[in-house]
Structures are given as C-alpha cells and as structure tokens.
PDB file of C-alpha atoms in Angstrom:
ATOM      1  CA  UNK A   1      17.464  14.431   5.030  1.00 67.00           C
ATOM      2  CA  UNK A   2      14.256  13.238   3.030  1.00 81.00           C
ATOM      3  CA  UNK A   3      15.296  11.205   0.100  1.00 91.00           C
ATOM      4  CA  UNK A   4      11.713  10.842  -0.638  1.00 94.00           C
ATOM      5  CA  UNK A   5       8.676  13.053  -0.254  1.00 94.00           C
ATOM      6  CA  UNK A   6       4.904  12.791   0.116  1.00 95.00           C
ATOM      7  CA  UNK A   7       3.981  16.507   0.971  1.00 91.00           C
ATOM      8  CA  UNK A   8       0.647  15.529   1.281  1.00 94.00           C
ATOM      9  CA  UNK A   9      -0.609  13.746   4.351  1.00 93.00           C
ATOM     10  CA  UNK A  10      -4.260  13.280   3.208  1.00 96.00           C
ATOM     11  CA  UNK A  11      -6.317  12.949   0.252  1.00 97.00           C
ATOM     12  CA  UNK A  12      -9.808  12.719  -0.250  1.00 98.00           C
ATOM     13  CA  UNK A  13     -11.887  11.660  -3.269  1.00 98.00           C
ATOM     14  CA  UNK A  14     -15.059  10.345  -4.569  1.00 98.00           C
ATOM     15  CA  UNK A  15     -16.050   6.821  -5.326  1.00 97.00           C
ATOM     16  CA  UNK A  16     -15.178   6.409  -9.605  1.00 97.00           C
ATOM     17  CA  UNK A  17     -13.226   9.591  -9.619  1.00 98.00           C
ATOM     18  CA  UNK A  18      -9.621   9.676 -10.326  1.00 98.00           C
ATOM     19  CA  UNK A  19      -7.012   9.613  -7.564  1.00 98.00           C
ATOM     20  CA  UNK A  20      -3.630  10.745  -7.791  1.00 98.00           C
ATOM     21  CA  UNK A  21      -1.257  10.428  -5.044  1.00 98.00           C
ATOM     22  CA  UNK A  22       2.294  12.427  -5.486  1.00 98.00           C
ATOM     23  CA  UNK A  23       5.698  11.738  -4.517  1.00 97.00           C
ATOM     24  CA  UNK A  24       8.980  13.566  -4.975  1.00 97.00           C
ATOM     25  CA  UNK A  25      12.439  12.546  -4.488  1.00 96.00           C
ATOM     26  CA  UNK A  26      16.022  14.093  -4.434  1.00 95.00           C
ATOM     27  CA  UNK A  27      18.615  11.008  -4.735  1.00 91.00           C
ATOM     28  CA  UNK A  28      19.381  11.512  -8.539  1.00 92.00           C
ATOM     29  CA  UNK A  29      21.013   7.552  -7.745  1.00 89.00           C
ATOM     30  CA  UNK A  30      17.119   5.807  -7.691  1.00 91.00           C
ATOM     31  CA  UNK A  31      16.776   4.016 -10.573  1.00 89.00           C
ATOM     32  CA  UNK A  32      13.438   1.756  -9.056  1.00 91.00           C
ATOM     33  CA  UNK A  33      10.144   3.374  -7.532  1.00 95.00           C
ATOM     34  CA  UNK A  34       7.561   1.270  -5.750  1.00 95.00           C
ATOM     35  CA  UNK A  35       3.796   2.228  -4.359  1.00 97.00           C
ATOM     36  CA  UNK A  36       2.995   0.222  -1.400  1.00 96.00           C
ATOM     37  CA  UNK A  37      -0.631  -0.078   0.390  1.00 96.00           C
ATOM     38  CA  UNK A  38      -1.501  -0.430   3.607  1.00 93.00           C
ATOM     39  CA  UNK A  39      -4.429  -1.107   5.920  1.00 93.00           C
ATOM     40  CA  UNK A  40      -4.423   0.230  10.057  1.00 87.00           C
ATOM     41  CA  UNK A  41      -2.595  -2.275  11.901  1.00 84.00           C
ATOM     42  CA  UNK A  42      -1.309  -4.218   8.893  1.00 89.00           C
ATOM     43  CA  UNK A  43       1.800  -4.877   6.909  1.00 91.00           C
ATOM     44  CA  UNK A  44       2.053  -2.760   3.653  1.00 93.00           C
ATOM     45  CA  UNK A  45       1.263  -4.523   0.492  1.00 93.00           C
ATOM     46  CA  UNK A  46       3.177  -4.142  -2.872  1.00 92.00           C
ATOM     47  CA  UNK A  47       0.899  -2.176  -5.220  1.00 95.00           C
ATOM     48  CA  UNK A  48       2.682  -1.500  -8.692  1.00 95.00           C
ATOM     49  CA  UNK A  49       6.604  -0.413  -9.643  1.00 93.00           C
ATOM     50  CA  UNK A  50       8.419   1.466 -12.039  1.00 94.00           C
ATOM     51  CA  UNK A  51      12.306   1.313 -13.328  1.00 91.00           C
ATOM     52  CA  UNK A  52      13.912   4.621 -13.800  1.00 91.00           C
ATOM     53  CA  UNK A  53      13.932   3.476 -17.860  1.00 92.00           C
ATOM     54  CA  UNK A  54      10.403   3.999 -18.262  1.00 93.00           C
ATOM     55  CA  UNK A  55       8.244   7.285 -17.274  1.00 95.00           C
ATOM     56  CA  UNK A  56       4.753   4.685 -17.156  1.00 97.00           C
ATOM     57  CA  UNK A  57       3.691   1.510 -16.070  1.00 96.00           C
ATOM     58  CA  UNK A  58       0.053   0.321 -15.695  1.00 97.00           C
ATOM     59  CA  UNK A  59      -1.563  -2.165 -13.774  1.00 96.00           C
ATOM     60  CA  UNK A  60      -5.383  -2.572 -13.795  1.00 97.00           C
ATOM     61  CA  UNK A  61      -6.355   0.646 -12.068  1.00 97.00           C
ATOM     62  CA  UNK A  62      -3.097   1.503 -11.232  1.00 98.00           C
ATOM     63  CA  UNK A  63      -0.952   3.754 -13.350  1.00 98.00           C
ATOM     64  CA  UNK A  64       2.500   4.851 -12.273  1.00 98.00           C
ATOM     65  CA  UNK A  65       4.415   7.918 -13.720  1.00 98.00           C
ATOM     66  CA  UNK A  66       7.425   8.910 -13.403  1.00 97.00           C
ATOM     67  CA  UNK A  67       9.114  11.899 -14.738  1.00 97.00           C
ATOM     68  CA  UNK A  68      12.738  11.848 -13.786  1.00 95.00           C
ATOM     69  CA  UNK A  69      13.611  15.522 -15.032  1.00 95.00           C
ATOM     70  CA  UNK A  70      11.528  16.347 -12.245  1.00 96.00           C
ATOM     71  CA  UNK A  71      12.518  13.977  -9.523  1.00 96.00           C
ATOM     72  CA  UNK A  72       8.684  13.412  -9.429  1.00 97.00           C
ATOM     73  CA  UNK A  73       6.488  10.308  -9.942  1.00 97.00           C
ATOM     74  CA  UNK A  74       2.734   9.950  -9.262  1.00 98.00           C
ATOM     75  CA  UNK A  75       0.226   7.499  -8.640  1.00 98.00           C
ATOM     76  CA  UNK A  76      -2.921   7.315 -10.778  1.00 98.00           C
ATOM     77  CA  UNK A  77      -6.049   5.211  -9.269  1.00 98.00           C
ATOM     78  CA  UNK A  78      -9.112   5.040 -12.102  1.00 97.00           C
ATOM     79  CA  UNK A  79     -12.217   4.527 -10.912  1.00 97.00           C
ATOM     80  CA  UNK A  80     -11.695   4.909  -7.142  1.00 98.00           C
ATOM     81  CA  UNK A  81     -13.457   2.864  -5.187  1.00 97.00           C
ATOM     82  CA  UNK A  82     -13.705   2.618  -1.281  1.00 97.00           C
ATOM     83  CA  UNK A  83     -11.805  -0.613  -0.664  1.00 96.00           C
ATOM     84  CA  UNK A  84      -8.701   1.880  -2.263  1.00 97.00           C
ATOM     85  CA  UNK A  85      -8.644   3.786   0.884  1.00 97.00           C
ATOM     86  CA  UNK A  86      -5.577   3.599   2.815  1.00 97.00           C
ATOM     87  CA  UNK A  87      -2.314   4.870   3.546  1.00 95.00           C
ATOM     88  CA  UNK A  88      -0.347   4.851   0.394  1.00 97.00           C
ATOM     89  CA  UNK A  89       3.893   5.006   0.499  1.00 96.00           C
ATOM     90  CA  UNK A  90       5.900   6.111  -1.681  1.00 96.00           C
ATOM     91  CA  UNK A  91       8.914   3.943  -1.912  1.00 95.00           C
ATOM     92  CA  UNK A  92      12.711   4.134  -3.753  1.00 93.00           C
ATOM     93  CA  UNK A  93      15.782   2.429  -4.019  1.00 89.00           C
ATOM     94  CA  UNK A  94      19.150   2.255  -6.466  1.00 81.00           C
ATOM     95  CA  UNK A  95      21.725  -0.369  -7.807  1.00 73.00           C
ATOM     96  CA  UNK A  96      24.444   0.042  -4.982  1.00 66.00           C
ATOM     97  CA  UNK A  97      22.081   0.654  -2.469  1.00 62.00           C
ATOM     98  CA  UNK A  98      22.084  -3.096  -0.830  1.00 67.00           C
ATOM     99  CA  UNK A  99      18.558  -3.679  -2.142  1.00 74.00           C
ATOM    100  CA  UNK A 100      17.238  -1.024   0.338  1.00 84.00           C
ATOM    101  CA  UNK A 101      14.431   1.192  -0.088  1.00 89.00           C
ATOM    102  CA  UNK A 102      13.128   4.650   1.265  1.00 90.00           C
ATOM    103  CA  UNK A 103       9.848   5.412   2.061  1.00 92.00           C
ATOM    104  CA  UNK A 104       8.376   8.503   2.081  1.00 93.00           C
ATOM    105  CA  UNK A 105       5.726   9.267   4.886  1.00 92.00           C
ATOM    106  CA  UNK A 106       2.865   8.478   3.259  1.00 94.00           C
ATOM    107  CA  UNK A 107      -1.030   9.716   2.118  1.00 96.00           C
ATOM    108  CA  UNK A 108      -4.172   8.651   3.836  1.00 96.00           C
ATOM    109  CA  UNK A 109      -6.122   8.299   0.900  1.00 98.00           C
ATOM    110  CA  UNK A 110      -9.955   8.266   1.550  1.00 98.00           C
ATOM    111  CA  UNK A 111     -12.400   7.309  -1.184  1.00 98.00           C
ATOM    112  CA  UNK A 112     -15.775   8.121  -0.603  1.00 96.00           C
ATOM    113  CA  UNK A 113     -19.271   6.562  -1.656  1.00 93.00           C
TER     114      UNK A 113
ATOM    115  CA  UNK B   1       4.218 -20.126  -2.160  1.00 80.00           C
ATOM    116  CA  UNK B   2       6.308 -17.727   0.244  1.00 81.00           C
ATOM    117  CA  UNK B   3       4.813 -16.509   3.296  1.00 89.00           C
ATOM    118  CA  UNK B   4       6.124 -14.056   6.272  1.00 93.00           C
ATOM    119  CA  UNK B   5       4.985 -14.618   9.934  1.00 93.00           C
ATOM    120  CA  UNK B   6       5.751 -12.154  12.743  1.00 95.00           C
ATOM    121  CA  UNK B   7       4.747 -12.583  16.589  1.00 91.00           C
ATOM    122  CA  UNK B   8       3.239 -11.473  18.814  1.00 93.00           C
ATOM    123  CA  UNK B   9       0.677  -9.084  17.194  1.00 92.00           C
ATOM    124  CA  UNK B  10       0.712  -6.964  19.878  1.00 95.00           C
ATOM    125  CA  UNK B  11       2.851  -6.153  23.115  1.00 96.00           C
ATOM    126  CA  UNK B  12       2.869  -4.391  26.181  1.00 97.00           C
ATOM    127  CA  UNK B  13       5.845  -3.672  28.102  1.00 96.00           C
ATOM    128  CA  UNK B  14       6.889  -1.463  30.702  1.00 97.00           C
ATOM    129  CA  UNK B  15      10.169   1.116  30.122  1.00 97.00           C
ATOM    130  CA  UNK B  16      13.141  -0.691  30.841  1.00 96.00           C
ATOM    131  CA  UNK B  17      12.079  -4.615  30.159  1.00 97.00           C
ATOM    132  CA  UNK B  18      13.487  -6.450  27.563  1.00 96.00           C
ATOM    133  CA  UNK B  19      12.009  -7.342  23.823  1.00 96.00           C
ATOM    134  CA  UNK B  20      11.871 -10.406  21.726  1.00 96.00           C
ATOM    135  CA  UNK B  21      10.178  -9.935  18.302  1.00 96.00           C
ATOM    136  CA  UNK B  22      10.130 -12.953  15.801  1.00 96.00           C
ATOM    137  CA  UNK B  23       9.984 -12.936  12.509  1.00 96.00           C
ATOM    138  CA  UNK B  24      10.126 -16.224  10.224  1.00 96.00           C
ATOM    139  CA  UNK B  25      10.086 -16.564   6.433  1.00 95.00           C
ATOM    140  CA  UNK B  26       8.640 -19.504   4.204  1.00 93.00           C
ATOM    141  CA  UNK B  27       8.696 -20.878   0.759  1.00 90.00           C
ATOM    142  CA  UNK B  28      11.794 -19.112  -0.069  1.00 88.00           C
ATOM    143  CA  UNK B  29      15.447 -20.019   0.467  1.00 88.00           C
ATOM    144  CA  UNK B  30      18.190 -16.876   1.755  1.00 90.00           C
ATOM    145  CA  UNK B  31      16.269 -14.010   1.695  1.00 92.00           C
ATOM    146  CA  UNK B  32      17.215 -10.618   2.435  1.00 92.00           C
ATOM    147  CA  UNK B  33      15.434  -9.903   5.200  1.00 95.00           C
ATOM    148  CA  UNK B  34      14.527  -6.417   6.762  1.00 94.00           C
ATOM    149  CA  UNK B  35      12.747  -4.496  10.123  1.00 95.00           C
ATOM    150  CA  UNK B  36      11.204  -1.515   9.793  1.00 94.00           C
ATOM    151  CA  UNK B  37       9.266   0.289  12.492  1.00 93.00           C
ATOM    152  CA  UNK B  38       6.773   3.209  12.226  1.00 89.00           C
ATOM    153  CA  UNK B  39       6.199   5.533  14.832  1.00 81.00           C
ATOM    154  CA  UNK B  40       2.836   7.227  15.246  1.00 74.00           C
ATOM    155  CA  UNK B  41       2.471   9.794  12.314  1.00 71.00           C
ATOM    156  CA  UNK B  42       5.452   8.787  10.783  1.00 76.00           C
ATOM    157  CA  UNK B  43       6.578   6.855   7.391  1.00 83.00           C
ATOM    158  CA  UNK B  44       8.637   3.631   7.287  1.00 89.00           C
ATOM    159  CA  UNK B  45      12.607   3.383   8.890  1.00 90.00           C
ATOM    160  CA  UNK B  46      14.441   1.179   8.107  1.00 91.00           C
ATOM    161  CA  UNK B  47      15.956  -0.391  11.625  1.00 93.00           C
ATOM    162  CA  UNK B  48      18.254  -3.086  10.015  1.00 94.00           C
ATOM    163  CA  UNK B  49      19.012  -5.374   7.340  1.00 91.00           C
ATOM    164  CA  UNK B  50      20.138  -8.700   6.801  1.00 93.00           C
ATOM    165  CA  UNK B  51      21.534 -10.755   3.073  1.00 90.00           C
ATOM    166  CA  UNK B  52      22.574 -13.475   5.068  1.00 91.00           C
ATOM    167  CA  UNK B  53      22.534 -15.651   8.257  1.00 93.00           C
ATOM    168  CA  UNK B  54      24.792 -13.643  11.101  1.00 90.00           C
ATOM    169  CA  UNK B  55      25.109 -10.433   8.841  1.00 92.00           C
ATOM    170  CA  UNK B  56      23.422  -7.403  10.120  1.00 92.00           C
ATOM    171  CA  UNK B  57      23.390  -4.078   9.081  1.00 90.00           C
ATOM    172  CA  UNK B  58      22.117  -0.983  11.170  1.00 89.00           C
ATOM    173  CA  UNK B  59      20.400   1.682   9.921  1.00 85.00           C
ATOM    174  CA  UNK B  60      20.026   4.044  13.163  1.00 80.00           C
ATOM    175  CA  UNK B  61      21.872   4.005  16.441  1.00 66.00           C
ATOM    176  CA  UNK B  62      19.529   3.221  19.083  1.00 78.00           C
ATOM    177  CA  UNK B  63      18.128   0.968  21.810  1.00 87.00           C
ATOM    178  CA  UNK B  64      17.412  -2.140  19.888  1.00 93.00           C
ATOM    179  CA  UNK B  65      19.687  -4.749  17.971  1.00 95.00           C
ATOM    180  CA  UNK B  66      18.874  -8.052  15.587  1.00 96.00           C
ATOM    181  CA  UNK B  67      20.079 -11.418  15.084  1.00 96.00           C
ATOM    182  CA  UNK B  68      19.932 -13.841  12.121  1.00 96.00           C
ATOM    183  CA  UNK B  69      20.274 -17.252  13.727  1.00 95.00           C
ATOM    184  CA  UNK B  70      18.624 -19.248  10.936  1.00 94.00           C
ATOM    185  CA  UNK B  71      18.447 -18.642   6.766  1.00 95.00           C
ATOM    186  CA  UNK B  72      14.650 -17.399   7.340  1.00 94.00           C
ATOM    187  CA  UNK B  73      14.563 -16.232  10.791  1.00 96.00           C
ATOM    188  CA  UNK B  74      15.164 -12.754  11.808  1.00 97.00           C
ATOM    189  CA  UNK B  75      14.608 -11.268  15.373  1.00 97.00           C
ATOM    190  CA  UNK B  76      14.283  -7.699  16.803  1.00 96.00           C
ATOM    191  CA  UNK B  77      15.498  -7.676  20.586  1.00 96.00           C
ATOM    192  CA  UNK B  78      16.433  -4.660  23.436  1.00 95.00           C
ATOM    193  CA  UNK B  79      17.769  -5.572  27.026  1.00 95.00           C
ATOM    194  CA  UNK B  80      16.067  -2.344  28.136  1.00 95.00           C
ATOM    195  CA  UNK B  81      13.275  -0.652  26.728  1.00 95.00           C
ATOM    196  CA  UNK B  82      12.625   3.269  26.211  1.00 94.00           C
ATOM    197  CA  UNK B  83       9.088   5.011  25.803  1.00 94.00           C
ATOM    198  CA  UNK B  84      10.601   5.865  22.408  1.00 91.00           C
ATOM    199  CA  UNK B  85      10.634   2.046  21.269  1.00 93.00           C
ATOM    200  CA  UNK B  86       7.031   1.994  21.524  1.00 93.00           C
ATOM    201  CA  UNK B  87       5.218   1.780  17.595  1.00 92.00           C
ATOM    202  CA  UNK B  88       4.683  -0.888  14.665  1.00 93.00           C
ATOM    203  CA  UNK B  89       7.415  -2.807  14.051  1.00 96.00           C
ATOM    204  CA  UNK B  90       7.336  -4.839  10.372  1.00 95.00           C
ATOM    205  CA  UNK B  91       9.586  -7.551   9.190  1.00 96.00           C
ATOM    206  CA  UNK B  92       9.630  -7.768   5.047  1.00 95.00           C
ATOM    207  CA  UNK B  93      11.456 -10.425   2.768  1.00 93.00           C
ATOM    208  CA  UNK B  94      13.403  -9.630  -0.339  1.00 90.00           C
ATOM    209  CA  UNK B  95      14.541 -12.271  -3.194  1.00 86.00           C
ATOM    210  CA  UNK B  96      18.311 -10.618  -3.827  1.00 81.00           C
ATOM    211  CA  UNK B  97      18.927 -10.325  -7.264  1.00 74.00           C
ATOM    212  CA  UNK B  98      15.818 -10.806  -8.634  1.00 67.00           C
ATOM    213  CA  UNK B  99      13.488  -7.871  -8.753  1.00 66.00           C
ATOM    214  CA  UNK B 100      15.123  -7.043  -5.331  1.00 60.00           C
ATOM    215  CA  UNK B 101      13.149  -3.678  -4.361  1.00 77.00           C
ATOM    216  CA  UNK B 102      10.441  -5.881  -4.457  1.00 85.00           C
ATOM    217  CA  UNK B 103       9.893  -6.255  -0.506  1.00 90.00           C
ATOM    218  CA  UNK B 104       7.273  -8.066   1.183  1.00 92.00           C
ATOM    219  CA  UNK B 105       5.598  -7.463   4.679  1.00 94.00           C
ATOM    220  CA  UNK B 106       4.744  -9.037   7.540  1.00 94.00           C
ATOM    221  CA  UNK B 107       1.152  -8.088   9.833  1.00 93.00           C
ATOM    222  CA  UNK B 108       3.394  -5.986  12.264  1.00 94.00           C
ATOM    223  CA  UNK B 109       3.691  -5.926  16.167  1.00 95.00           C
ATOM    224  CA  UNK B 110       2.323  -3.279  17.606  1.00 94.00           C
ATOM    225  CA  UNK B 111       4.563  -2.139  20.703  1.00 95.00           C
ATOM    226  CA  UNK B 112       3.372  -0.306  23.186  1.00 95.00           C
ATOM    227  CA  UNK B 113       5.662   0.812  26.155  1.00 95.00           C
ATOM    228  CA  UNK B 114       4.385   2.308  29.363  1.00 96.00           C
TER     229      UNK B 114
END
C-alpha cells in the first residue's frame, strides 16, 4: 500500500521556467509534509515543509502547497535553474506515527540551460 | 553544529558474507535515529528505527537487523547476505519532539552484493 505518491518519475524543464513537482497521498492521519533533495550517490537534503494547518509555505524559490481536500500537495520551483536538478521526494508523517515518515518514490527533475 | 557520518561509502560483498554498516551522530544529544535503504528505481524504506539506546523498531522482515550500542551510534548488520540486500543504505537523525519530521541524512553506503 502507497501512503504516498509521486506518479511521475521524470520531469523536465527549462532553465528560469517554473517547476512543479506533484505528490499525492491517502493516509487522511498526515498532518506534516516534507520535500527532500537529493544528488546520485548522496544523502537527501531537507528542502522546505508544510503542517497540515496551512495549504502554503514559501521558502526562497521554493513554494509548497498543500490542498488537503485533495490529499494533494505540490512543489513549486521559480526560476529553475540547473543546480535544481535532482531527484525530488515527497515525504509524510502524523502525530502517533513515532516521528516516522513515508516517502514517495520520487521525480528526477532535470532543468535545462 | 550537528553532523551525521556513515562508513564505508561503498561495499562489495559476496552473497552470504556478513555486513557491518556504521553510522554515528554529532552535536546533538538522544536522537532518534533511522536506516533507510533504496533499491535501484525505488523510493526510500524505512528498515528500522531507534528513540533510544537498545530500542529498535523494524519496519520489514528481512535479512538484516540493527543495534543501538551508544546514544549517537546506530549500526546496520546481516550474518548472511542476499543479492536482494544489495542498494543505498542511509542513516538520518531526528530531534524528538521538536520539529520531529524534520530528518537529516547521512552520504549513504552503496552496497553492492555479487
């Protein structure tokens, strides 16, 4: 059972275009959503977060949304640029849930010059 | 400020040999700490957990096991390793309590098994 969906694998954009990276979940109990980044053969890095109390939270470039009637929250990158490409996951987690979190599969983003 | 260290970066092993994998935590004092492999084309799982030295929690039944000897040490270990084991293994750090979804990641060891 996937708590927490990224249907799509790959996305690819130009450089100071918008990417947005999608991300659907099922577990009505998440009440905390996290976007992690990560480089080939490194650790994922914490990108930006969102409690289940707000539907937006910005960061720089980074804009999270989150729309909770759908079980659906997005990632918004503005401008792209090339250092954003990577694999981007989807992440969630609840009060209850032993501070765990699921990750969804993740999108190869690619942002091209 | 906190740091995570895993080693080695990368391993080769052949099918039935045992594993060590190390993971250590700085700058922080009993952390929740967490392995996670990925398999080739896959997302993040969760292996097992840990909110406290000698408690372990597994997520999936399988070949491999972890121990919590000290407050910010955390290792990954099999007596006998399957082609199935082989991937990237990550460690990650949480501060319980305190913006506790908020996990942090090692570099990974990448695992190959032959």
């Amino acid at each position: 059972d996937q708590q927490v969906k990224q249907n799509s694998p790959s996305l690819s954009v130009q450089e100071g275009r918008i990417s947005i990276l999608n991300c659907d979940y099922t577990n009505s109990m998440f009440d905390y959503f996290l976007w992690y980044k990560k480089y080939p053969a490194e650790g994922p890095t914490f990108l930006i977060s969102i409690s289940s109390i707000k539907d937006k939270n910005e960061d720089g470039r980074f804009t999270v949304f989150l729309n909770k009637s759908a079980k659906h929250l997005s990632l918004h990158i503005v401008p792209s640029q090339p250092g954003d490409s990577a694999v981007y996951f989807c992440a969630a987690g609840y009060q209850g849930g032993s501070e765990k979190l699921v990750f969804g599969k993740g999108t190869k983003l690619t942002v091209n010059p | 400020s906190q740091t995570i260290h895993q080693w080695p970066a990368t391993l080769v092993q052949p099918v039935g040999s045992p594993l060590s994998l190390e993971c250590t935590v700085e700058g922080t004092s009993n952390p929740n700490l967490y392995w996670y492999r990925q398999a080739a084309g896959r997302g993040l799982q969760l292996l097992f957990y840990s909110v406290g030295i000698g408690q372990i929690s597994s997520e999936v039944p399988q070949n491999l096991s972890a121990s919590r000897p000290q407050d910010r040490q955390f290792i990954l270990s099999s007596k006998k390793l399957l082609l199935s084991d082989s991937g990237f293994y990550l460690c990650a750090w949480s501060v319980p309590g305190y913006r506790p979804y908020e996990q942090y990641f090692g570099p990974g060891t990448r695992l190959t098994v032959t």
